[in-house]
mmCIF file of C-alpha atoms in Angstrom:
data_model
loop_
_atom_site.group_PDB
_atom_site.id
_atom_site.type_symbol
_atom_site.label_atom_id
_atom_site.label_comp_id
_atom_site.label_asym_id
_atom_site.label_seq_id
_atom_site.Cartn_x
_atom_site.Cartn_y
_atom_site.Cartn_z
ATOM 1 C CA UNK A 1076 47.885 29.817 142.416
ATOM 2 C CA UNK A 1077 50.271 30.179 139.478
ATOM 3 C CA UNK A 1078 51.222 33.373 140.308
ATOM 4 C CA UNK A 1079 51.986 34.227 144.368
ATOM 5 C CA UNK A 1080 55.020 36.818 145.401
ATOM 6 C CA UNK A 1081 54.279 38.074 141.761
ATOM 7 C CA UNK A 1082 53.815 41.644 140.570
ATOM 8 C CA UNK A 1083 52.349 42.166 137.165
ATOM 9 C CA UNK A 1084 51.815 45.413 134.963
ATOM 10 C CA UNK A 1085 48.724 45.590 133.051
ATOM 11 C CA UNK A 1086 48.063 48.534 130.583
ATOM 12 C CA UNK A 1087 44.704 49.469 129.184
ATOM 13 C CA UNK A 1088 43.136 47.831 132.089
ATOM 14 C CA UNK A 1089 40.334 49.599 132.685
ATOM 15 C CA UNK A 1090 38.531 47.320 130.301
ATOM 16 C CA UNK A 1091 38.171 45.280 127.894
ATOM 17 C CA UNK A 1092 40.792 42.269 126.833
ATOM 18 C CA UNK A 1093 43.651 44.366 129.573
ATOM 19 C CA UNK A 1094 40.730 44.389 132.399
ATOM 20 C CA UNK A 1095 40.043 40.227 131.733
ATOM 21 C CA UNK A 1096 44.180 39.584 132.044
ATOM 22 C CA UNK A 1097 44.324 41.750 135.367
ATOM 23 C CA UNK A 1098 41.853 39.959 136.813
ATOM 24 C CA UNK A 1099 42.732 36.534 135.942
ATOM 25 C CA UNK A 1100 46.426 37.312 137.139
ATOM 26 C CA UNK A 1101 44.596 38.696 140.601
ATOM 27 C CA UNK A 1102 42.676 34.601 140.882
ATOM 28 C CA UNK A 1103 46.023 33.421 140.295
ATOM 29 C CA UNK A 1104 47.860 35.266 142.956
ATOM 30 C CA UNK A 1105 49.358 38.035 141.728
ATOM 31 C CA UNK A 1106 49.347 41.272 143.419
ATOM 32 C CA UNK A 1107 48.519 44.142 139.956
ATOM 33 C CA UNK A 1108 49.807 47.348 138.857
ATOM 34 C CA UNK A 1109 46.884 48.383 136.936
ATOM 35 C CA UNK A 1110 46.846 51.232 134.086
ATOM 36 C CA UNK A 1111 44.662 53.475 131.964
ATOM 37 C CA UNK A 1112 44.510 56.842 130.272
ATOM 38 C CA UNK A 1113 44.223 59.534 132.288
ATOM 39 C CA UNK A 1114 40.425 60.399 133.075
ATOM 40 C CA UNK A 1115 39.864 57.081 132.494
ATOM 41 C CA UNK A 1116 36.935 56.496 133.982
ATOM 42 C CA UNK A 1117 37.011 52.598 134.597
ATOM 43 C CA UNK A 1118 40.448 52.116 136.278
ATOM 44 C CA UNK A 1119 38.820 52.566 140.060
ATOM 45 C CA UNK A 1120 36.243 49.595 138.895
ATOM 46 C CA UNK A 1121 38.977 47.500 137.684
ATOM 47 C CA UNK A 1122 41.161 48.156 141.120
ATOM 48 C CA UNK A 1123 38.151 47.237 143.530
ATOM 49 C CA UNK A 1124 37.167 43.830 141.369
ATOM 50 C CA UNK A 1125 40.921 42.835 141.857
ATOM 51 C CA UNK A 1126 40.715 43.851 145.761
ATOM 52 C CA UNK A 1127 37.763 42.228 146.274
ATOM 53 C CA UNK A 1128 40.232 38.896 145.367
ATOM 54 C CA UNK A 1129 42.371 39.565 148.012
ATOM 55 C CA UNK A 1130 45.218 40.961 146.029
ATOM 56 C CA UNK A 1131 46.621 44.153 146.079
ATOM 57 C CA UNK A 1132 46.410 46.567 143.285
ATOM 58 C CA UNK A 1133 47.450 50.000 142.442
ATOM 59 C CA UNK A 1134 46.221 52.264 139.662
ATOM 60 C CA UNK A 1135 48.566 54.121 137.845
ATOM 61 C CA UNK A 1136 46.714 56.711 134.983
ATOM 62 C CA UNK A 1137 49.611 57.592 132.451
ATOM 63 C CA UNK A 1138 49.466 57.973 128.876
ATOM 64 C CA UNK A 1139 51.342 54.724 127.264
ATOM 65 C CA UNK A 1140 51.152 56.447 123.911
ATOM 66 C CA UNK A 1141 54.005 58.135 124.165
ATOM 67 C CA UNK A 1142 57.748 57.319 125.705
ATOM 68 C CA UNK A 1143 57.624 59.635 128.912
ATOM 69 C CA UNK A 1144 53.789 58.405 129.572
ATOM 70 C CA UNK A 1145 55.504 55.012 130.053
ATOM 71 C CA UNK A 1146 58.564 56.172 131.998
ATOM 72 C CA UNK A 1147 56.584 57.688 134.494
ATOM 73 C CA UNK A 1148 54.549 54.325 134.251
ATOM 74 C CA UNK A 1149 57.301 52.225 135.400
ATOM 75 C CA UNK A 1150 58.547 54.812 137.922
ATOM 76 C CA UNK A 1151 55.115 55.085 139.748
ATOM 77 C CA UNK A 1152 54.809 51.513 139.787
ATOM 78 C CA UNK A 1153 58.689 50.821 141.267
ATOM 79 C CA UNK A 1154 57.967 53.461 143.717
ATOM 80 C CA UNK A 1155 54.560 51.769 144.881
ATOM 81 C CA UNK A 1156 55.652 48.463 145.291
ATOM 82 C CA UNK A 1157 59.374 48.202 143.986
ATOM 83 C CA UNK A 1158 59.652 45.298 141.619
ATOM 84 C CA UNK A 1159 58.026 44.376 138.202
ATOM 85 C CA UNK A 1160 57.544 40.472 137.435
ATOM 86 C CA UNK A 1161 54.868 40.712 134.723
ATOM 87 C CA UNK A 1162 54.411 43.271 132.340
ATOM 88 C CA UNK A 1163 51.098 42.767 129.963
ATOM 89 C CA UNK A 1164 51.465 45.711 127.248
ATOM 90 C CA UNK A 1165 48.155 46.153 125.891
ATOM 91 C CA UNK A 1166 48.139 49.962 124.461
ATOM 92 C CA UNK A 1167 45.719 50.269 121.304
ATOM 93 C CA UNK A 1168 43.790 52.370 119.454
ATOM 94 C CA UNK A 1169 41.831 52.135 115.990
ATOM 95 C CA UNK A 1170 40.225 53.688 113.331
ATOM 96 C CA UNK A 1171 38.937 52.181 110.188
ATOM 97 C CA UNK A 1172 38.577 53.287 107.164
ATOM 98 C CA UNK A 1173 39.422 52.520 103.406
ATOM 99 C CA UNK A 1174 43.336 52.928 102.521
ATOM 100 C CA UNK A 1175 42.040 55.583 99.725
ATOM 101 C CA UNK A 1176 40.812 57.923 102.229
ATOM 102 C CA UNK A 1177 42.916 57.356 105.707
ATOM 103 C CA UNK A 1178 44.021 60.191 106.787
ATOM 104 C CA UNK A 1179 47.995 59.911 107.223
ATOM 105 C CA UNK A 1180 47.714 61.932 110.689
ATOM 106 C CA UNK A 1181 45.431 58.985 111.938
ATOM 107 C CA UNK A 1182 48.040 56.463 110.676
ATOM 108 C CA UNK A 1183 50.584 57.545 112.144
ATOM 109 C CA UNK A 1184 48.541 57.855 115.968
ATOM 110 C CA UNK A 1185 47.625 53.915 115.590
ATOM 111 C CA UNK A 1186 50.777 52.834 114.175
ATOM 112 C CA UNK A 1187 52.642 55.358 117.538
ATOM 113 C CA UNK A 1188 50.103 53.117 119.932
ATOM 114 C CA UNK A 1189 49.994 49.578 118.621
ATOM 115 C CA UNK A 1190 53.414 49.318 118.060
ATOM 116 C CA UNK A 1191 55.847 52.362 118.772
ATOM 117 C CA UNK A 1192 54.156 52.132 122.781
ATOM 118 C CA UNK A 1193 54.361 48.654 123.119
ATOM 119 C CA UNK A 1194 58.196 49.113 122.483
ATOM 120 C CA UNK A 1195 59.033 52.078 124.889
ATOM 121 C CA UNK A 1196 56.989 49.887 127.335
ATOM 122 C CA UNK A 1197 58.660 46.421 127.085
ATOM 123 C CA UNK A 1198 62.001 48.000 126.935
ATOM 124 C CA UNK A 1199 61.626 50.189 129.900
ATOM 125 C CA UNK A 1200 60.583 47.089 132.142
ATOM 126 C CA UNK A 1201 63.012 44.663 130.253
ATOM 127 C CA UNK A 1202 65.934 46.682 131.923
ATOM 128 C CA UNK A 1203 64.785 46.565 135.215
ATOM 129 C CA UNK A 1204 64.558 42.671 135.224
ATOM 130 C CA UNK A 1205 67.757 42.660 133.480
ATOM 131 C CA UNK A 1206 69.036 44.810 136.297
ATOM 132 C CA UNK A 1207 67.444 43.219 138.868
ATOM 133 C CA UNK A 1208 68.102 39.622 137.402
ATOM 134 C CA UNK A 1209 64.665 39.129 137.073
ATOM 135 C CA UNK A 1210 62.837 36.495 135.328
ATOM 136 C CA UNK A 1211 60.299 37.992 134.061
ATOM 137 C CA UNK A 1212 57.588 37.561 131.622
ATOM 138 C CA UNK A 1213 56.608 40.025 129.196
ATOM 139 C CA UNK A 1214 53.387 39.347 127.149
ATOM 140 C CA UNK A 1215 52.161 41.444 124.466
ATOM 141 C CA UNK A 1216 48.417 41.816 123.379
ATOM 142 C CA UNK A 1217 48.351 41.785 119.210
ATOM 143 C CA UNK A 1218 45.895 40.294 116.904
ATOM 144 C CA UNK A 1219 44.470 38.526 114.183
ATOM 145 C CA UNK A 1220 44.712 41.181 112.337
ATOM 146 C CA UNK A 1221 48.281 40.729 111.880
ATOM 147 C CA UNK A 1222 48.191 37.791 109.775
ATOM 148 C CA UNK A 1223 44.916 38.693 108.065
ATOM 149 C CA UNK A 1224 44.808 41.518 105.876
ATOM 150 C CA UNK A 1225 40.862 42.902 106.974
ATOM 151 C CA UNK A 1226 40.239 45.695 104.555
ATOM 152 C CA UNK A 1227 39.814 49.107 106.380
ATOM 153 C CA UNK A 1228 42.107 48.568 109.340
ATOM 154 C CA UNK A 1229 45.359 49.584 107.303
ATOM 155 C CA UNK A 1230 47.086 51.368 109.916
ATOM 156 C CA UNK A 1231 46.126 48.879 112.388
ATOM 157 C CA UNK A 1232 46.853 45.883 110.645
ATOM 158 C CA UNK A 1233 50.162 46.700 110.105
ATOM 159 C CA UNK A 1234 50.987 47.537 113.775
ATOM 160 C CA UNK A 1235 49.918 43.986 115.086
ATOM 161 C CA UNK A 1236 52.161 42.592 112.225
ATOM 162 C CA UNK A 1237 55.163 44.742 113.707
ATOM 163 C CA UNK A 1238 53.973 43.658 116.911
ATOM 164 C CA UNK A 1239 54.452 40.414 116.221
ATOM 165 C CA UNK A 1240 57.848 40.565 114.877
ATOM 166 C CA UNK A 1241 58.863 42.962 117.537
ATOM 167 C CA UNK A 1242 57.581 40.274 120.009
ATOM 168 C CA UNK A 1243 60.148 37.768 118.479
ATOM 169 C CA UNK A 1244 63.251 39.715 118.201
ATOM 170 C CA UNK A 1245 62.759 40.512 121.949
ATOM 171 C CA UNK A 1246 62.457 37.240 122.798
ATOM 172 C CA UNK A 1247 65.644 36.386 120.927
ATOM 173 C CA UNK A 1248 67.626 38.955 122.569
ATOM 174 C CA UNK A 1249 66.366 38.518 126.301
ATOM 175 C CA UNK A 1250 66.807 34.624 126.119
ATOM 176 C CA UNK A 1251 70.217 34.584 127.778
ATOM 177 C CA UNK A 1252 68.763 36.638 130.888
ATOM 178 C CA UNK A 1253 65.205 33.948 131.113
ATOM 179 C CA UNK A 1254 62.789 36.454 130.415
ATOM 180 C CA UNK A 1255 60.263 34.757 128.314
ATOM 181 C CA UNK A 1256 58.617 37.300 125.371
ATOM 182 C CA UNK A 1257 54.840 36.083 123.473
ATOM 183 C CA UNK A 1258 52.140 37.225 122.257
ATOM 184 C CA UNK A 1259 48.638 36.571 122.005
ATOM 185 C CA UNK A 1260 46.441 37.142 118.988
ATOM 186 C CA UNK A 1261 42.716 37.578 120.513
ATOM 187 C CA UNK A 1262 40.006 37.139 118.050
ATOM 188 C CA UNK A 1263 36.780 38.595 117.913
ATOM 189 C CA UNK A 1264 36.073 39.517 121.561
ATOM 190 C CA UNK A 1265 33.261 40.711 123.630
ATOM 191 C CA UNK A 1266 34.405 44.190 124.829
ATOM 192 C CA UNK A 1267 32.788 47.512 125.509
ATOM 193 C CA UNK A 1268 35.120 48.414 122.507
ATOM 194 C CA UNK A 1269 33.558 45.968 119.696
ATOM 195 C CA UNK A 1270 29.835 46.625 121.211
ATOM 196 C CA UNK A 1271 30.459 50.557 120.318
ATOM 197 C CA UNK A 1272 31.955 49.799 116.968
ATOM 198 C CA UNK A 1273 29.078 47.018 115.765
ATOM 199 C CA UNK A 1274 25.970 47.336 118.507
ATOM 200 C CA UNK A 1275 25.299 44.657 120.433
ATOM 201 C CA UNK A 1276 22.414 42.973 117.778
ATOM 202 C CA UNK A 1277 25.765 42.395 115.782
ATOM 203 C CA UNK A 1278 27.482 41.129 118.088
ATOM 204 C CA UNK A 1279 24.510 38.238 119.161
ATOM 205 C CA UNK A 1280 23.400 37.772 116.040
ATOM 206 C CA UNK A 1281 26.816 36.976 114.252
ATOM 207 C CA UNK A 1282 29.211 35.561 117.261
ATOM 208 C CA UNK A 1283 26.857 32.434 117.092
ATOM 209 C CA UNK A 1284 27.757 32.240 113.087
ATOM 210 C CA UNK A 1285 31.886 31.706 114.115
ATOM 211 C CA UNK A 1286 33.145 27.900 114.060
ATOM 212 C CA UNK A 1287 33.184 27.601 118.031
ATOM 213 C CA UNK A 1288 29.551 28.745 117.848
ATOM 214 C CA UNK A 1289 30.289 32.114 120.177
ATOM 215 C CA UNK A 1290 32.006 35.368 120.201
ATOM 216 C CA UNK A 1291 35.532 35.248 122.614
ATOM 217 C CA UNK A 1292 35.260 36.936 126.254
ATOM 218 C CA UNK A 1293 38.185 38.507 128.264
ATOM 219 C CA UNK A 1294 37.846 35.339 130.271
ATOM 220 C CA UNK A 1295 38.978 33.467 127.478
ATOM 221 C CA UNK A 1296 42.089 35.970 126.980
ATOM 222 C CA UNK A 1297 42.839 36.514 130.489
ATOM 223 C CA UNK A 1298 43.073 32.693 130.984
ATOM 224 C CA UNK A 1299 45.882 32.430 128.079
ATOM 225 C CA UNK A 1300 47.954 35.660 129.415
ATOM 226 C CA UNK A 1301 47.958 34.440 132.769
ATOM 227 C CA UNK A 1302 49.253 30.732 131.696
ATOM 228 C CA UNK A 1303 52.202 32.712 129.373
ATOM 229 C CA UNK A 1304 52.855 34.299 132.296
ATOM 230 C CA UNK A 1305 53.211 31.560 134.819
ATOM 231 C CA UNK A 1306 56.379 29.359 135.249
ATOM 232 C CA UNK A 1307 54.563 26.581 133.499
ATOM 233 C CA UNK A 1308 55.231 28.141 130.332
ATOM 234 C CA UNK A 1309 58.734 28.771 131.145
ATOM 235 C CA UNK A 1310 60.196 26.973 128.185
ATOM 236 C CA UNK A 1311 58.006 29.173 125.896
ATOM 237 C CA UNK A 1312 59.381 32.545 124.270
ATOM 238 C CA UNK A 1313 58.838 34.115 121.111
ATOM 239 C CA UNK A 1314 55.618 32.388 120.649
ATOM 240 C CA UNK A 1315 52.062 34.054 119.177
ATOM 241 C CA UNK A 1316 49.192 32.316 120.542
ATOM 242 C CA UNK A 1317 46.214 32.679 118.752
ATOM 243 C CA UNK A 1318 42.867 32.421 121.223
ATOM 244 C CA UNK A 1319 40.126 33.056 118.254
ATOM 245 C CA UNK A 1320 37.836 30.194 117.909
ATOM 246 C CA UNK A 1321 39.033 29.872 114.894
ATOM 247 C CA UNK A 1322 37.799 32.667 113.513
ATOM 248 C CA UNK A 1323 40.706 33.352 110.764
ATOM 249 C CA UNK A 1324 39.637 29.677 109.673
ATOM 250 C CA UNK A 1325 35.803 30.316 109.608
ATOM 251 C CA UNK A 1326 35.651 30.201 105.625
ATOM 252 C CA UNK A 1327 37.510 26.826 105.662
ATOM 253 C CA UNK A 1328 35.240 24.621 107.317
ATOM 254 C CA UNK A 1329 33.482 21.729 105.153
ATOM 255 C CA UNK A 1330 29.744 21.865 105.090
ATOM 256 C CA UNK A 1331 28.620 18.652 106.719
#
């Protein structure tokens, strides 16, 4: 149990890649801090799957988007249960379309919640372990989409690349108070998300076409997040780990 006596903060864990690291933190001990939009209406599912683990959990509905949605995040959750070990920032939104047409107004939303969030978030809880001489782990959710330029995803795209530099200059700075700072770079992954987006023929049909012969889960995700979070990984900071099944390498492979 990598994680017992810890508390972790999850965001955008009602489903999807932030509901597969909350629950893989829960089988490893932690007790969760769980958050959504407000109205979200998959937060209560999410809370009872982690109880049902034995762990406690609170849900906390705030609006990460935006820097007092994520003060009042971290104030709820210090009220509820007084100390933040984990934090798991894993605010997103997207919209695709062709750089031609996107409409600056929508630009500016993803860029404010892929990257702009994740920074009000991390440095909110970075100065309570720095205050309370924590050692905490923070973990950010990015993508392959910040090394690989996919056409249509400009705005989005370029907030997982800031992401990912973000990730590593607040790893560099927190280093001399032990709080470790990655990333991970998820793949293709099952989520309601990506089965609204393509339809779920898509996603059976062409998952089996990737080099590791499958689309990614949350399992797969939440299994990564919750080893960057542990104290096994304690001499790792300012790392991206890619969990894709090689899917940015798909074109590469030899035909044998």
């Amino acid at each position: 149990m990598r994680h017992n006596g810890k508390t972790a903060l999850v965001t955008g864990a009602g489903r999807g890649i932030g509901k597969g690291c909350a629950l893989e933190l829960a089988r490893q001990g932690a007790d969760l801090l769980i958050n959504d939009r407000p109205g979200s209406p998959d937060l209560s599912q999410t809370a009872s799957e982690i109880r049902a683990l034995g762990r406690k959990c609170t849900p906390i509905e705030a609006d990460v988007f935006n820097r007092p949605g994520c003060e009042g995040l971290v104030a709820g959750s210090l009220e509820a249960v007084g100390q933040i070990d984990i934090l798991v920032s894993n605010p997103s939104c997207n919209k695709r379309s062709t750089f031609l047409a996107y409409d600056p107004v929508d630009f500016e939303r993803i860029i404010q919640g892929v990257l702009v969030s994740g920074f009000h978030l991390s440095q909110i809880v970075a100065r309570h372990m720095v205050e309370r001489g924590i050692r905490g782990k923070i973990l950010f959710i990015s993508s392959v989409h910040a090394p690989v330029p996919y056409a249509n995803n400009c705005a989005y795209n370029a907030g997982k690349a800031g992401l990912n530099h973000l990730c590593r200059t607040v790893a560099v700075e927190l280093a001399r108070h032990h709080i470790n700072v990655n990333a991970i770079e998820p793949g293709w992954i099952d989520t309601p998300g990506e089965r609204t987006a393509f339809g779920d023929e898509v996603i059976e049909t062409e998952g089996v076409k990737l080099p590791w012969g499958r689309i990614g889960t949350i399992e797969d995700v939440g299994r990564a997040a919750s080893f960057l979070c542990s104290d096994e990984a304690d001499y790792i900071s300012g790392s991206i780990l890619r969990v894709d099944g090689l899917i940015v390498f798909k074109d590469c492979a030899e035909e044998f």
